[in-house]
PDB file of C-alpha atoms in Angstrom:
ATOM      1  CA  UNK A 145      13.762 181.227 168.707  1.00 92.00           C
ATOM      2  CA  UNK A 146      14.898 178.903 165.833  1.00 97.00           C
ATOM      3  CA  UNK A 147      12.121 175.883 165.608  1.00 97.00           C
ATOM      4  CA  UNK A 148      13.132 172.667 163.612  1.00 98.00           C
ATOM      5  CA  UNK A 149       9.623 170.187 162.652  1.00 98.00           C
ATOM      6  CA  UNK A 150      10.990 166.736 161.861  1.00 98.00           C
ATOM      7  CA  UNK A 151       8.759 164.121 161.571  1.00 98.00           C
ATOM      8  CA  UNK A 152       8.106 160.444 160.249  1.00 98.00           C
ATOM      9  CA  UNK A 153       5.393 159.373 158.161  1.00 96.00           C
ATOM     10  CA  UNK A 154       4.321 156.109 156.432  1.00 90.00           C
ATOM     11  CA  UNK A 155       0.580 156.984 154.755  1.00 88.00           C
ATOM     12  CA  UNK A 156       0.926 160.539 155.123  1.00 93.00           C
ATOM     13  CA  UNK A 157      -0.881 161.039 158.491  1.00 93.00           C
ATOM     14  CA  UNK A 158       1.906 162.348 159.973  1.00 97.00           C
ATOM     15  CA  UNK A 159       3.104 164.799 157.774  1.00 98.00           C
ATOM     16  CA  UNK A 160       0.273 166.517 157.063  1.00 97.00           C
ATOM     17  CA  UNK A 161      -0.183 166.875 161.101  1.00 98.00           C
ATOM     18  CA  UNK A 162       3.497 168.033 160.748  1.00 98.00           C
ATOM     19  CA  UNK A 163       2.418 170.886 158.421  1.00 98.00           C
ATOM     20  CA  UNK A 164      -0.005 171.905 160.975  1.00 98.00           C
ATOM     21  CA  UNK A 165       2.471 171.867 163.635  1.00 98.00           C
ATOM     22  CA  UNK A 166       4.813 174.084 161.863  1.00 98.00           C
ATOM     23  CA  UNK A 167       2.050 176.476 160.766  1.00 97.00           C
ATOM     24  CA  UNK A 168       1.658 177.050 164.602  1.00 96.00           C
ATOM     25  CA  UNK A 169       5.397 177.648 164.876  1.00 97.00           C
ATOM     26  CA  UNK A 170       7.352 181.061 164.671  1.00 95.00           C
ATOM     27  CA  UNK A 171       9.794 181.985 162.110  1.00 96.00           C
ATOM     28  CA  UNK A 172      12.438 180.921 161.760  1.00 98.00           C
ATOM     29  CA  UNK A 173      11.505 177.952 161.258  1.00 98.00           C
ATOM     30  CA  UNK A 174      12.503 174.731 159.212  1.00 98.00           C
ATOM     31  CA  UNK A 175       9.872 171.668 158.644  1.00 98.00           C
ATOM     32  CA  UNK A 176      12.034 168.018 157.013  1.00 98.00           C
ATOM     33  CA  UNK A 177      11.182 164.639 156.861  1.00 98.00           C
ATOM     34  CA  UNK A 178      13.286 162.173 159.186  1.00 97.00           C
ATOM     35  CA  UNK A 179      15.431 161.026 156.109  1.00 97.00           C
ATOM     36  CA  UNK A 180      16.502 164.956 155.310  1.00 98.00           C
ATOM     37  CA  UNK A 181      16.812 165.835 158.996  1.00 98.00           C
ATOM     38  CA  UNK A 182      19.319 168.556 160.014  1.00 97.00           C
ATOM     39  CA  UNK A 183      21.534 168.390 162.834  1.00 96.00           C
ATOM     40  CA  UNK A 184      19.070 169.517 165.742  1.00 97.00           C
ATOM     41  CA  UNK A 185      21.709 170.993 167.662  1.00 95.00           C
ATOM     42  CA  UNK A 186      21.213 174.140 165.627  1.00 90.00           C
ATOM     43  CA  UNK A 187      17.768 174.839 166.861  1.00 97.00           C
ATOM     44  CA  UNK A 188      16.291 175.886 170.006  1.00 96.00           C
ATOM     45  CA  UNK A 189      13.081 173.995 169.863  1.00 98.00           C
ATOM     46  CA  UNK A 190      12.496 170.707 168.091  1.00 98.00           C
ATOM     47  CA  UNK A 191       9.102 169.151 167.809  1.00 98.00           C
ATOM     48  CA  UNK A 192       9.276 165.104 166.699  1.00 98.00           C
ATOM     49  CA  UNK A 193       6.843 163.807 164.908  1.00 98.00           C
ATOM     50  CA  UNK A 194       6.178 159.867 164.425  1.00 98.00           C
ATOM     51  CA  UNK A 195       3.418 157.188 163.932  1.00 95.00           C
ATOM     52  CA  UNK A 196       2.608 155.094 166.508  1.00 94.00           C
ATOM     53  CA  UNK A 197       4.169 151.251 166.065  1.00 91.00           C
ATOM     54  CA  UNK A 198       3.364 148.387 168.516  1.00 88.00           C
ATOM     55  CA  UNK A 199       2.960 151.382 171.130  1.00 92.00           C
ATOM     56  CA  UNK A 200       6.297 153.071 170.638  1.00 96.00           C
ATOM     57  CA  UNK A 201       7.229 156.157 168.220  1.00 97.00           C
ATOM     58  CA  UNK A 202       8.426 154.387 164.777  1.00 97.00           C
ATOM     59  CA  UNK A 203      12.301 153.010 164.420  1.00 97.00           C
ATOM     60  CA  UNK A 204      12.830 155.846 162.002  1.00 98.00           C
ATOM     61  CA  UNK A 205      11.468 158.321 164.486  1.00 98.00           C
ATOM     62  CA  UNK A 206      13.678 156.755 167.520  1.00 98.00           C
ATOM     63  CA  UNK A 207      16.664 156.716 165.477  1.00 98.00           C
ATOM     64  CA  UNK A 208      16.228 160.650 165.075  1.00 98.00           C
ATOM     65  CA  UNK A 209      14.839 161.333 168.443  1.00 98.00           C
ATOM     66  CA  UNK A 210      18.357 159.297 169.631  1.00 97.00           C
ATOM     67  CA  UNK A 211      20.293 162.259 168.047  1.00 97.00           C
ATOM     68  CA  UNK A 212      18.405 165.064 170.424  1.00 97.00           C
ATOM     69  CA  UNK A 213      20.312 165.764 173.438  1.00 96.00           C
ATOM     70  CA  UNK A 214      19.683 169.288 175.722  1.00 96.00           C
ATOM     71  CA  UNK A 215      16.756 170.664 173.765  1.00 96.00           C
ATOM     72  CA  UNK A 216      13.407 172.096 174.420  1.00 98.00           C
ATOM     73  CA  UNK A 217      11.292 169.711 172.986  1.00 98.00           C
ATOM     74  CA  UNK A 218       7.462 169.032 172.004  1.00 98.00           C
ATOM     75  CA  UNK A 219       6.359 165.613 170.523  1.00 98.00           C
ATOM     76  CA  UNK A 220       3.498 164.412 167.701  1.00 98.00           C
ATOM     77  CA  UNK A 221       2.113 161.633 166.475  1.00 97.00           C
ATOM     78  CA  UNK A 222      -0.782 159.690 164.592  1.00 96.00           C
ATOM     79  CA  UNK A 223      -2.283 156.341 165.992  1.00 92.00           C
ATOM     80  CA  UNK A 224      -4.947 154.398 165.063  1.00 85.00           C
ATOM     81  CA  UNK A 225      -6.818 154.067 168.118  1.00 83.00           C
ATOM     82  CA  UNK A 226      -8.627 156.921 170.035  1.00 87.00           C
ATOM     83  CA  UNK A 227      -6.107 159.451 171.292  1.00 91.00           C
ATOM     84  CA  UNK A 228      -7.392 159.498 174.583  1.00 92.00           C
ATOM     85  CA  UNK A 229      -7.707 156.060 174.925  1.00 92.00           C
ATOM     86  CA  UNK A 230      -5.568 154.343 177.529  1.00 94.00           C
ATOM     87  CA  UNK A 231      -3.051 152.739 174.498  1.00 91.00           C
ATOM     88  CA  UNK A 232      -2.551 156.397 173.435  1.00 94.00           C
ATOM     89  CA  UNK A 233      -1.531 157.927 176.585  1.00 96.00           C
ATOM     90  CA  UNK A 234       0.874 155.043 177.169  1.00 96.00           C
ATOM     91  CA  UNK A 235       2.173 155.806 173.814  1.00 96.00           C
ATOM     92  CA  UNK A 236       2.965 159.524 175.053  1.00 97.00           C
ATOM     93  CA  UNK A 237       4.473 158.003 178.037  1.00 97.00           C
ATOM     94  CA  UNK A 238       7.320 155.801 176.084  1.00 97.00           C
ATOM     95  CA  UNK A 239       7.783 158.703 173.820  1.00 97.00           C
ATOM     96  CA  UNK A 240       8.553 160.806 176.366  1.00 98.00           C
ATOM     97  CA  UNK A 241      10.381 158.210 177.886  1.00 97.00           C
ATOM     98  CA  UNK A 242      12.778 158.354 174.330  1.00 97.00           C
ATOM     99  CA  UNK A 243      13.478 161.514 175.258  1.00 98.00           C
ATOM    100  CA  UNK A 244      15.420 161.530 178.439  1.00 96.00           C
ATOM    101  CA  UNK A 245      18.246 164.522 178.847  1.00 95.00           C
ATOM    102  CA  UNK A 246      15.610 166.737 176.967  1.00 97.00           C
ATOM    103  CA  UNK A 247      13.115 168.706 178.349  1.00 97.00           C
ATOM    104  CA  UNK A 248       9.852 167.716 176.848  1.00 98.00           C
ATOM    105  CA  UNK A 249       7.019 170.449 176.661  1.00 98.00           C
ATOM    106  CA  UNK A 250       3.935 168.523 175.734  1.00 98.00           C
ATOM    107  CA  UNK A 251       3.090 166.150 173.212  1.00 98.00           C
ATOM    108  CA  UNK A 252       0.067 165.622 170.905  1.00 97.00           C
ATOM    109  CA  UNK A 253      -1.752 162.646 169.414  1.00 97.00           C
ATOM    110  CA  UNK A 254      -4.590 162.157 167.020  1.00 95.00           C
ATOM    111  CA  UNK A 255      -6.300 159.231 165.205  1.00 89.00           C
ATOM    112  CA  UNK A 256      -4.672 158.506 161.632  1.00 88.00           C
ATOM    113  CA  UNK A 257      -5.300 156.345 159.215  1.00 81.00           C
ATOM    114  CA  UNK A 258      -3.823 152.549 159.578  1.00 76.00           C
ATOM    115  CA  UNK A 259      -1.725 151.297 156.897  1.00 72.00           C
ATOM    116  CA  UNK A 260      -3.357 148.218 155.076  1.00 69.00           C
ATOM    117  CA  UNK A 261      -0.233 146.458 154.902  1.00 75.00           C
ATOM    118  CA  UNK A 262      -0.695 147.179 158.687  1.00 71.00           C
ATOM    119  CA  UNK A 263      -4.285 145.619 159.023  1.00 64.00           C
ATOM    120  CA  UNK A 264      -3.431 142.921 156.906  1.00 69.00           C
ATOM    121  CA  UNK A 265      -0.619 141.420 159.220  1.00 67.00           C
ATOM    122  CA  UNK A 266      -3.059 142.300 161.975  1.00 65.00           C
ATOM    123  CA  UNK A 267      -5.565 139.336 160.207  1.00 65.00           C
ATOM    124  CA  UNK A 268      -2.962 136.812 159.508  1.00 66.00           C
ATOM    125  CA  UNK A 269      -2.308 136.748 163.845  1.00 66.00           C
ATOM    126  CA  UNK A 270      -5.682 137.920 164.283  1.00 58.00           C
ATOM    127  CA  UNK A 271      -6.995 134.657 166.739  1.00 59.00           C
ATOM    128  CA  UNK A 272      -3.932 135.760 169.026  1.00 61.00           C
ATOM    129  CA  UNK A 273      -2.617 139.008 169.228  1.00 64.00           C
ATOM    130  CA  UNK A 274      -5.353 141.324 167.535  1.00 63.00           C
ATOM    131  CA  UNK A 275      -8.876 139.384 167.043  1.00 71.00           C
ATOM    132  CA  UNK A 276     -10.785 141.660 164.617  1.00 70.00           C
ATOM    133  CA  UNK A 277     -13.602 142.280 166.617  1.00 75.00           C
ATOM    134  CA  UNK A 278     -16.798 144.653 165.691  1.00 78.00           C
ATOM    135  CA  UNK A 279     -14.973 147.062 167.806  1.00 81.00           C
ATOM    136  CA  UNK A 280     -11.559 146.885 166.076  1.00 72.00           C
ATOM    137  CA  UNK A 281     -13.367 146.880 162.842  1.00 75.00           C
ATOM    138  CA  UNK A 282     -14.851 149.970 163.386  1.00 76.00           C
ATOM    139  CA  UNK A 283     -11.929 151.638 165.036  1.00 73.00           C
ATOM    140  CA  UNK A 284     -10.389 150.618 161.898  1.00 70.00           C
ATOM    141  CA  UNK A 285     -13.130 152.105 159.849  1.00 76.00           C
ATOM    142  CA  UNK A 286     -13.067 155.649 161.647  1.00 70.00           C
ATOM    143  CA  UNK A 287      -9.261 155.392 161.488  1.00 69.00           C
ATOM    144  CA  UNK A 288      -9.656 155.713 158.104  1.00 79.00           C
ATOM    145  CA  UNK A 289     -11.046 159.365 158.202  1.00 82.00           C
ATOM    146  CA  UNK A 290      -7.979 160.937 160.183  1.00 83.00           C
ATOM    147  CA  UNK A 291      -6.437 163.002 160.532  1.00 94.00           C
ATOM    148  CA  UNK A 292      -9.218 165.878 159.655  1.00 94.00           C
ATOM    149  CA  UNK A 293      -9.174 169.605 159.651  1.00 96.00           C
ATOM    150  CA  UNK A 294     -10.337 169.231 163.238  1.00 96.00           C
ATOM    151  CA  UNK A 295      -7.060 166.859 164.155  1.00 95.00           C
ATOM    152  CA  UNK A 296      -4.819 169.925 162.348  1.00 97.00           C
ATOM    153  CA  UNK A 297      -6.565 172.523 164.163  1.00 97.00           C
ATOM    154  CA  UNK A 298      -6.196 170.857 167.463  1.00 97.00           C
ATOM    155  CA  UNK A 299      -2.400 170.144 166.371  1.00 98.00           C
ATOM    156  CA  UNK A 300      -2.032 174.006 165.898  1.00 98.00           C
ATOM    157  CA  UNK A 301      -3.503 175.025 168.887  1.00 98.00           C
ATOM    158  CA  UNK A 302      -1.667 172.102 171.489  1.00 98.00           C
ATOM    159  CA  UNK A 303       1.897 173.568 169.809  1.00 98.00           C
ATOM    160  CA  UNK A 304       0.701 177.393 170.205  1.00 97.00           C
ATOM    161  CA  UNK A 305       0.886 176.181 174.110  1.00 97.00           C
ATOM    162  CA  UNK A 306       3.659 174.058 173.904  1.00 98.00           C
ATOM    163  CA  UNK A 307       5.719 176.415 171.820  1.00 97.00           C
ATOM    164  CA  UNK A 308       4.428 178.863 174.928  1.00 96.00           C
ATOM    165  CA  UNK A 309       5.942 176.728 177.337  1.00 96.00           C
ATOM    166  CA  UNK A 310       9.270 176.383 176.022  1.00 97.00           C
ATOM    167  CA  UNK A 311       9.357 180.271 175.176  1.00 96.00           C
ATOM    168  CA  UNK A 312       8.552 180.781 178.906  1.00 96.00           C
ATOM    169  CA  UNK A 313      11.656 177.861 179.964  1.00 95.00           C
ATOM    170  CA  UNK A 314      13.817 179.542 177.783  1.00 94.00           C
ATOM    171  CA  UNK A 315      13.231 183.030 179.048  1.00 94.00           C
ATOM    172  CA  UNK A 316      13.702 181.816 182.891  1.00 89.00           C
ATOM    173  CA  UNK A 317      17.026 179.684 182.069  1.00 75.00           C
TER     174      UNK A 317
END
């Protein structure tokens, strides 16, 4: 089973839960960031990872997860609110959503740290889209500590049973 690891990452959050993905993976096995992406068709899993923007995977993710068609698939991603918050499982929904004609074996979320550029445009429309209330501060403020060895480990271990899955759908196909 040839795994490709592509992923999308604007602080870092998301490739070092990348990293952690493919350590979980079997060889052969190739880890890229979006920009250097091979063609996916050469692989027999793919796992996607992206950050979280306004709910959805990132454009630069989409664009990429656009160009998967027919694979055995497993999705990542880092978000700044809890991951098992309502927002994040919507966020799993959509990406899953993106990736239609695929078959999807699971998908994994954890906390990561916001861009400030990020928080700053969330102050400037602060009174009506995203008040900065004690609870969004501190969100913000535990944000800031994520991913941790505990996020990678629990990366690891969700795509030891995802890669399990698609092992198992490729076995019965």
């Amino acid at each position: 089973m040839k795994s490709l690891v592509v992923y999308s990452s604007l602080t870092g959050n998301t490739e070092r839960v990348a990293r952690a993905v493919y350590e979980a993976l079997p060889e052969p096995k190739t880890i890229a960031p979006v920009a250097d992406a091979p063609d996916p068709a050469g692989f027999d899993f793919v796992a996607i990872g992206y950050w979280v923007d306004k709910g959805m995977p990132d454009s630069r993710a989409q664009k990429f997860m656009a160009t998967v068609q027919g694979a055995h698939v497993g999705l990542f991603g880092t978000l700044g609110a809890e991951p098992d918050s309502d927002h994040a499982k919507e966020c799993i929904r959509k990406g899953e959503e993106l990736m239609a004609g695929n078959t999807v074996h699971g998908s994994f979320l954890c906390q990561g740290r916001i861009d400030p550029k990020i928080i700053e445009a969330m102050q400037k429309m602060a009174a009506d889209v995203h008040p900065m209330t004690p609870e969004r501060i501190a969100r913000i403020k535990e944000a800031e500590k994520h991913p941790d060895e505990q996020d990678l480990a629990n990366a690891r271990e969700a795509f030891a049973g995802i890669i399990q899955s698609a092992k198992e759908a490729m076995a019965h196909a």
